[in-house]
């Protein structure tokens, strides 16, 4: 299990890319390494790297590579996210996508080709680094695909698949050396998955390519990027857990539905994976102060991570985040100023102590998966897809309630797996996943999904 | 008469602020100085300098000051525009004004205060430079204030006045040394106008503060920023002349209505000035290839500038622009690739030769103003403001046609002045302006204003 931290630069937040400082970066990385973390996730700002559609700044790519190297000097692996895109309530789209130049981010051919060129160039710039954990296409890019974004680039699910496939292919081309030596544009290079291509002894695992989404993918039936986009693209299925989505309101900050929310998302992810054994990555989880009292942050952190560690096929967990946002920076939602494991000036916070303690003592890595699976009604009796399945999964939904009840009654404390109704007949699938018994959601279980708060909503 | 050039960096366009290069800047400035220009106008990108509302990057300010110094080393004075804002069809608003953080650019108190802080900081950073010509609040910021902008920050004319006054006050505070030594926020410091405060012998003139607008201010009655905003704020009245606004379509590229368009705007500006003698600055004028054949660019440039030189109280003319946009950069409207006096790789173009020839030979600077003025009906018979006055002034409008006919019939080749109907009774005003006779727009003169093409319209 990989155990890491999302890096929020302590000086200048992500605007620090405009004033790149190796020494500021090194200080942050040294602090993160002191926690016992094994990796960081980092976030270049898209408009800074690609300010014109056909201008990808080599200096910016070099700065990203330097951060990877600095992290490596402290023993940290690095995941690089390409399309930011969105961070902590702020959107960063380049001017060639805004106002007079607005075109659909996901479907305009010129935009998609140029976005892919950026993803490929970024992957190329870091592809040879021995401590590269992987490349994510971007941070929660699905936020731009639908309401409640104030100016969504609406698309269909199929268009979302085409876009994700194009971006993953671009990242793979970059990781295999870039277009000049890789496959031709538009064709997907062979997967470089850590799981599908075990590394030779002494060599590093192949870097992962992943697609990161916010939880509307799992909980909102109207969001065009859904579970299949998470499960079908890249080398691992990525989840982001934020209990301001209704979980904490419903269950309390330290209630089971909150401290098991990350675990639950991992089980949902596994249910939608077509291949048993595909790794699942809880790439973001944090203790937001709008629903988690700072006095509870350490307990929330400890319990959340312990529950997560019980999930099978766990690639890892990456805490959000390393450092509090400086109070000198304006307009962040209040909670963003207090998500760090360190204060902005580098003092370890209680949640950071909890994280470090878990890193020191290690976490149990159960050899066998949970043997029970709750059945998720993804199809109607006639086999057609059932609209509303995601609402059932959302906090307060029928399925979420059933999974949680089952998890809380488990004698080993591990939450159950999830199996799709549509895959129940595939006994090879269920057997490969170690599922020995199934639980049906009781017919009489009432549930009402809470509306999912958008993480970017202004304070 | 000041004679200068708007600097469009040859390498990386304005994105070059992200990779500031003193040597690239020096090469551009040396070429501009070789034309005989006496000044340049430069354009920092707002989101690069102020990426967070409370983060004004000192390094970015230092880069701007360095450009001023480099220009000075070639004998060039510099006007610095603060809020870009908008350039060549691209908008650059910081993320703290977009999507989840969208607030009215002109009226939100936090936004206005922080925007003023940027304007002040920029003015402070360059205020002590001996070759500082002035500070403009921003490039055509009025584009954001109304349709056809795709996402306008709609305001009233009064709100526009309050905003302009706040920005001018901020610039003046900066030029007088910044808040720590200047006047308190919200109070306007004494004007530092070059015209109102003649420099002592040997000392430099005080830097100008100006407000720059695109020509909807003069031609579109629905645009909240109008002639009064141009005439009432700062130290000079600024006009931008772009004949793709209908002038060239109506009159032909080399027709009188095109090559006199800059002159005409200067006369309109003078009409709205409350103080006779207030300087007028044709801060942008160029030969756009969508309506001016490249073969006509040199003639257009020569004739435009010669006509402009006939206007009274002329502060100067600043040609758009120094260098063609590189074809390697995508998505510019076609005309933007060919507006330079130099090609992108530094070869002098025919328009540049025409500019340089005028700089070498000098232009006549008539001692007396034109003595005839065409009367512009700004008020109804009852004295109330007349809606539609701006449409009358637009290309193809009744007033524009009358002014042009009068200009073409003048024996000395100089276009007439313009006087507002509302100011005719003020004989001290007309006398101070040297107006000896007036011309009424004939009742039977038909005119239909063309719709004004927005400069940012996509190709």
PDB file of N, CA and C in Angstrom, chain A residues 226-282:
ATOM      1  N   UNK A 226     -18.739   8.979 -15.223  1.00  0.00           N
ATOM      2  CA  UNK A 226     -19.284   8.116 -14.191  1.00  0.00           C
ATOM      3  C   UNK A 226     -18.315   7.030 -13.784  1.00  0.00           C
ATOM      4  N   UNK A 227     -18.834   6.035 -13.091  1.00  0.00           N
ATOM      5  CA  UNK A 227     -17.987   4.937 -12.626  1.00  0.00           C
ATOM      6  C   UNK A 227     -17.216   4.259 -13.749  1.00  0.00           C
ATOM      7  N   UNK A 228     -17.868   4.113 -14.906  1.00  0.00           N
ATOM      8  CA  UNK A 228     -17.175   3.415 -15.997  1.00  0.00           C
ATOM      9  C   UNK A 228     -15.951   4.200 -16.465  1.00  0.00           C
ATOM     10  N   UNK A 229     -16.029   5.537 -16.408  1.00  0.00           N
ATOM     11  CA  UNK A 229     -14.865   6.327 -16.815  1.00  0.00           C
ATOM     12  C   UNK A 229     -13.718   6.125 -15.832  1.00  0.00           C
ATOM     13  N   UNK A 230     -14.072   5.965 -14.570  1.00  0.00           N
ATOM     14  CA  UNK A 230     -13.030   5.716 -13.573  1.00  0.00           C
ATOM     15  C   UNK A 230     -12.434   4.326 -13.743  1.00  0.00           C
ATOM     16  N   UNK A 231     -13.301   3.372 -14.051  1.00  0.00           N
ATOM     17  CA  UNK A 231     -12.873   1.971 -14.042  1.00  0.00           C
ATOM     18  C   UNK A 231     -12.280   1.511 -15.366  1.00  0.00           C
ATOM     19  N   UNK A 232     -12.618   2.183 -16.437  1.00  0.00           N
ATOM     20  CA  UNK A 232     -12.237   1.668 -17.764  1.00  0.00           C
ATOM     21  C   UNK A 232     -10.976   2.297 -18.335  1.00  0.00           C
ATOM     22  N   UNK A 233     -10.494   3.373 -17.738  1.00  0.00           N
ATOM     23  CA  UNK A 233      -9.352   4.078 -18.336  1.00  0.00           C
ATOM     24  C   UNK A 233      -8.162   4.061 -17.390  1.00  0.00           C
ATOM     25  N   UNK A 234      -6.992   3.977 -17.957  1.00  0.00           N
ATOM     26  CA  UNK A 234      -5.778   4.038 -17.154  1.00  0.00           C
ATOM     27  C   UNK A 234      -5.516   2.729 -16.423  1.00  0.00           C
ATOM     28  N   UNK A 235      -4.594   2.826 -15.473  1.00  0.00           N
ATOM     29  CA  UNK A 235      -4.056   1.624 -14.838  1.00  0.00           C
ATOM     30  C   UNK A 235      -4.604   1.361 -13.455  1.00  0.00           C
ATOM     31  N   UNK A 236      -5.384   2.266 -12.924  1.00  0.00           N
ATOM     32  CA  UNK A 236      -5.968   2.101 -11.593  1.00  0.00           C
ATOM     33  C   UNK A 236      -7.238   2.949 -11.545  1.00  0.00           C
ATOM     34  N   UNK A 237      -8.130   2.587 -10.655  1.00  0.00           N
ATOM     35  CA  UNK A 237      -9.367   3.350 -10.497  1.00  0.00           C
ATOM     36  C   UNK A 237      -9.189   4.307  -9.328  1.00  0.00           C
ATOM     37  N   UNK A 238      -9.388   5.583  -9.624  1.00  0.00           N
ATOM     38  CA  UNK A 238      -9.082   6.645  -8.665  1.00  0.00           C
ATOM     39  C   UNK A 238     -10.360   7.144  -7.998  1.00  0.00           C
ATOM     40  N   UNK A 239     -10.288   7.348  -6.703  1.00  0.00           N
ATOM     41  CA  UNK A 239     -11.396   7.960  -5.966  1.00  0.00           C
ATOM     42  C   UNK A 239     -10.866   9.111  -5.117  1.00  0.00           C
ATOM     43  N   UNK A 240     -11.743  10.099  -4.920  1.00  0.00           N
ATOM     44  CA  UNK A 240     -11.467  11.239  -4.047  1.00  0.00           C
ATOM     45  C   UNK A 240     -12.575  11.300  -3.003  1.00  0.00           C
ATOM     46  N   UNK A 241     -12.226  11.281  -1.749  1.00  0.00           N
ATOM     47  CA  UNK A 241     -13.215  11.216  -0.663  1.00  0.00           C
ATOM     48  C   UNK A 241     -13.258  12.528   0.107  1.00  0.00           C
ATOM     49  N   UNK A 242     -14.384  13.177   0.044  1.00  0.00           N
ATOM     50  CA  UNK A 242     -14.572  14.426   0.787  1.00  0.00           C
ATOM     51  C   UNK A 242     -15.897  14.353   1.521  1.00  0.00           C
ATOM     52  N   UNK A 243     -15.849  14.299   2.831  1.00  0.00           N
ATOM     53  CA  UNK A 243     -17.069  14.057   3.604  1.00  0.00           C
ATOM     54  C   UNK A 243     -17.957  15.289   3.741  1.00  0.00           C
ATOM     55  N   UNK A 244     -17.531  16.411   3.137  1.00  0.00           N
ATOM     56  CA  UNK A 244     -18.483  17.538   3.065  1.00  0.00           C
ATOM     57  C   UNK A 244     -19.545  17.256   2.014  1.00  0.00           C
ATOM     58  N   UNK A 245     -19.523  16.084   1.436  1.00  0.00           N
ATOM     59  CA  UNK A 245     -20.502  15.715   0.406  1.00  0.00           C
ATOM     60  C   UNK A 245     -21.829  15.270   1.001  1.00  0.00           C
ATOM     61  N   UNK A 246     -22.001  15.417   2.292  1.00  0.00           N
ATOM     62  CA  UNK A 246     -23.220  14.974   2.953  1.00  0.00           C
ATOM     63  C   UNK A 246     -22.944  13.890   3.978  1.00  0.00           C
ATOM     64  N   UNK A 247     -21.859  13.185   3.834  1.00  0.00           N
ATOM     65  CA  UNK A 247     -21.539  12.090   4.760  1.00  0.00           C
ATOM     66  C   UNK A 247     -21.437  12.588   6.193  1.00  0.00           C
ATOM     67  N   UNK A 248     -20.669  13.641   6.393  1.00  0.00           N
ATOM     68  CA  UNK A 248     -20.460  14.131   7.756  1.00  0.00           C
ATOM     69  C   UNK A 248     -21.742  14.748   8.310  1.00  0.00           C
ATOM     70  N   UNK A 249     -22.503  15.409   7.424  1.00  0.00           N
ATOM     71  CA  UNK A 249     -23.769  15.991   7.884  1.00  0.00           C
ATOM     72  C   UNK A 249     -24.704  14.891   8.359  1.00  0.00           C
ATOM     73  N   UNK A 250     -24.669  13.773   7.698  1.00  0.00           N
ATOM     74  CA  UNK A 250     -25.582  12.675   8.000  1.00  0.00           C
ATOM     75  C   UNK A 250     -25.112  11.832   9.175  1.00  0.00           C
ATOM     76  N   UNK A 251     -23.827  11.599   9.222  1.00  0.00           N
ATOM     77  CA  UNK A 251     -23.301  10.609  10.170  1.00  0.00           C
ATOM     78  C   UNK A 251     -22.482  11.220  11.294  1.00  0.00           C
ATOM     79  N   UNK A 252     -22.193  12.506  11.210  1.00  0.00           N
ATOM     80  CA  UNK A 252     -21.257  13.112  12.155  1.00  0.00           C
ATOM     81  C   UNK A 252     -19.844  12.894  11.662  1.00  0.00           C
ATOM     82  N   UNK A 253     -18.944  13.795  12.075  1.00  0.00           N
ATOM     83  CA  UNK A 253     -17.577  13.765  11.550  1.00  0.00           C
ATOM     84  C   UNK A 253     -16.891  12.442  11.840  1.00  0.00           C
ATOM     85  N   UNK A 254     -17.147  11.882  13.004  1.00  0.00           N
ATOM     86  CA  UNK A 254     -16.476  10.628  13.366  1.00  0.00           C
ATOM     87  C   UNK A 254     -17.421   9.434  13.278  1.00  0.00           C
ATOM     88  N   UNK A 255     -18.603   9.661  12.723  1.00  0.00           N
ATOM     89  CA  UNK A 255     -19.528   8.550  12.513  1.00  0.00           C
ATOM     90  C   UNK A 255     -18.976   7.582  11.480  1.00  0.00           C
ATOM     91  N   UNK A 256     -19.507   6.371  11.501  1.00  0.00           N
ATOM     92  CA  UNK A 256     -18.984   5.335  10.610  1.00  0.00           C
ATOM     93  C   UNK A 256     -19.112   5.745   9.145  1.00  0.00           C
ATOM     94  N   UNK A 257     -20.216   6.416   8.817  1.00  0.00           N
ATOM     95  CA  UNK A 257     -20.412   6.818   7.428  1.00  0.00           C
ATOM     96  C   UNK A 257     -19.422   7.868   6.967  1.00  0.00           C
ATOM     97  N   UNK A 258     -18.740   8.494   7.916  1.00  0.00           N
ATOM     98  CA  UNK A 258     -17.700   9.475   7.561  1.00  0.00           C
ATOM     99  C   UNK A 258     -16.314   8.830   7.526  1.00  0.00           C
ATOM    100  N   UNK A 259     -15.959   8.159   8.603  1.00  0.00           N
ATOM    101  CA  UNK A 259     -14.587   7.610   8.655  1.00  0.00           C
ATOM    102  C   UNK A 259     -14.468   6.351   7.784  1.00  0.00           C
ATOM    103  N   UNK A 260     -15.593   5.829   7.294  1.00  0.00           N
ATOM    104  CA  UNK A 260     -15.547   4.716   6.331  1.00  0.00           C
ATOM    105  C   UNK A 260     -15.820   5.192   4.912  1.00  0.00           C
ATOM    106  N   UNK A 261     -15.938   6.490   4.704  1.00  0.00           N
ATOM    107  CA  UNK A 261     -16.330   6.954   3.373  1.00  0.00           C
ATOM    108  C   UNK A 261     -15.260   6.654   2.328  1.00  0.00           C
ATOM    109  N   UNK A 262     -14.009   6.804   2.714  1.00  0.00           N
ATOM    110  CA  UNK A 262     -12.932   6.471   1.786  1.00  0.00           C
ATOM    111  C   UNK A 262     -12.934   4.983   1.444  1.00  0.00           C
ATOM    112  N   UNK A 263     -13.106   4.163   2.453  1.00  0.00           N
ATOM    113  CA  UNK A 263     -13.179   2.710   2.259  1.00  0.00           C
ATOM    114  C   UNK A 263     -14.351   2.356   1.339  1.00  0.00           C
ATOM    115  N   UNK A 264     -15.471   2.991   1.585  1.00  0.00           N
ATOM    116  CA  UNK A 264     -16.680   2.737   0.780  1.00  0.00           C
ATOM    117  C   UNK A 264     -16.441   3.078  -0.688  1.00  0.00           C
ATOM    118  N   UNK A 265     -15.826   4.209  -0.936  1.00  0.00           N
ATOM    119  CA  UNK A 265     -15.548   4.583  -2.327  1.00  0.00           C
ATOM    120  C   UNK A 265     -14.624   3.565  -2.998  1.00  0.00           C
ATOM    121  N   UNK A 266     -13.670   3.070  -2.247  1.00  0.00           N
ATOM    122  CA  UNK A 266     -12.765   2.054  -2.805  1.00  0.00           C
ATOM    123  C   UNK A 266     -13.538   0.784  -3.177  1.00  0.00           C
ATOM    124  N   UNK A 267     -14.525   0.434  -2.344  1.00  0.00           N
ATOM    125  CA  UNK A 267     -15.319  -0.761  -2.664  1.00  0.00           C
ATOM    126  C   UNK A 267     -16.247  -0.511  -3.854  1.00  0.00           C
ATOM    127  N   UNK A 268     -16.798   0.683  -3.921  1.00  0.00           N
ATOM    128  CA  UNK A 268     -17.591   1.019  -5.115  1.00  0.00           C
ATOM    129  C   UNK A 268     -16.717   0.934  -6.363  1.00  0.00           C
ATOM    130  N   UNK A 269     -15.512   1.503  -6.256  1.00  0.00           N
ATOM    131  CA  UNK A 269     -14.603   1.488  -7.397  1.00  0.00           C
ATOM    132  C   UNK A 269     -14.348   0.051  -7.850  1.00  0.00           C
ATOM    133  N   UNK A 270     -14.055  -0.804  -6.876  1.00  0.00           N
ATOM    134  CA  UNK A 270     -13.743  -2.202  -7.217  1.00  0.00           C
ATOM    135  C   UNK A 270     -14.923  -2.879  -7.907  1.00  0.00           C
ATOM    136  N   UNK A 271     -16.133  -2.492  -7.513  1.00  0.00           N
ATOM    137  CA  UNK A 271     -17.321  -3.112  -8.121  1.00  0.00           C
ATOM    138  C   UNK A 271     -17.420  -2.810  -9.613  1.00  0.00           C
ATOM    139  N   UNK A 272     -17.013  -1.624  -9.987  1.00  0.00           N
ATOM    140  CA  UNK A 272     -17.163  -1.236 -11.393  1.00  0.00           C
ATOM    141  C   UNK A 272     -15.982  -1.674 -12.253  1.00  0.00           C
ATOM    142  N   UNK A 273     -14.883  -2.044 -11.603  1.00  0.00           N
ATOM    143  CA  UNK A 273     -13.731  -2.518 -12.384  1.00  0.00           C
ATOM    144  C   UNK A 273     -14.114  -3.764 -13.186  1.00  0.00           C
ATOM    145  N   UNK A 274     -13.759  -3.763 -14.458  1.00  0.00           N
ATOM    146  CA  UNK A 274     -14.060  -4.956 -15.272  1.00  0.00           C
ATOM    147  C   UNK A 274     -13.116  -6.103 -14.921  1.00  0.00           C
ATOM    148  N   UNK A 275     -11.876  -5.763 -14.634  1.00  0.00           N
ATOM    149  CA  UNK A 275     -10.884  -6.792 -14.323  1.00  0.00           C
ATOM    150  C   UNK A 275     -10.748  -6.940 -12.818  1.00  0.00           C
ATOM    151  N   UNK A 276     -11.022  -8.121 -12.295  1.00  0.00           N
ATOM    152  CA  UNK A 276     -10.710  -8.340 -10.875  1.00  0.00           C
ATOM    153  C   UNK A 276      -9.233  -8.087 -10.645  1.00  0.00           C
ATOM    154  N   UNK A 277      -8.932  -7.470  -9.509  1.00  0.00           N
ATOM    155  CA  UNK A 277      -7.530  -7.219  -9.191  1.00  0.00           C
ATOM    156  C   UNK A 277      -6.999  -5.897  -9.690  1.00  0.00           C
ATOM    157  N   UNK A 278      -7.784  -5.183 -10.467  1.00  0.00           N
ATOM    158  CA  UNK A 278      -7.326  -3.849 -10.871  1.00  0.00           C
ATOM    159  C   UNK A 278      -7.130  -3.017  -9.606  1.00  0.00           C
ATOM    160  N   UNK A 279      -5.999  -2.290  -9.525  1.00  0.00           N
ATOM    161  CA  UNK A 279      -5.757  -1.526  -8.298  1.00  0.00           C
ATOM    162  C   UNK A 279      -6.682  -0.311  -8.158  1.00  0.00           C
ATOM    163  N   UNK A 280      -6.985  -0.009  -6.923  1.00  0.00           N
ATOM    164  CA  UNK A 280      -7.826   1.146  -6.601  1.00  0.00           C
ATOM    165  C   UNK A 280      -7.029   2.101  -5.723  1.00  0.00           C
ATOM    166  N   UNK A 281      -7.162   3.382  -6.040  1.00  0.00           N
ATOM    167  CA  UNK A 281      -6.323   4.391  -5.388  1.00  0.00           C
ATOM    168  C   UNK A 281      -7.208   5.479  -4.785  1.00  0.00           C
ATOM    169  N   UNK A 282      -7.170   5.571  -3.460  1.00  0.00           N
ATOM    170  CA  UNK A 282      -7.821   6.704  -2.798  1.00  0.00           C
ATOM    171  C   UNK A 282      -6.837   7.869  -2.856  1.00  0.00           C
TER     172      UNK A 282
END
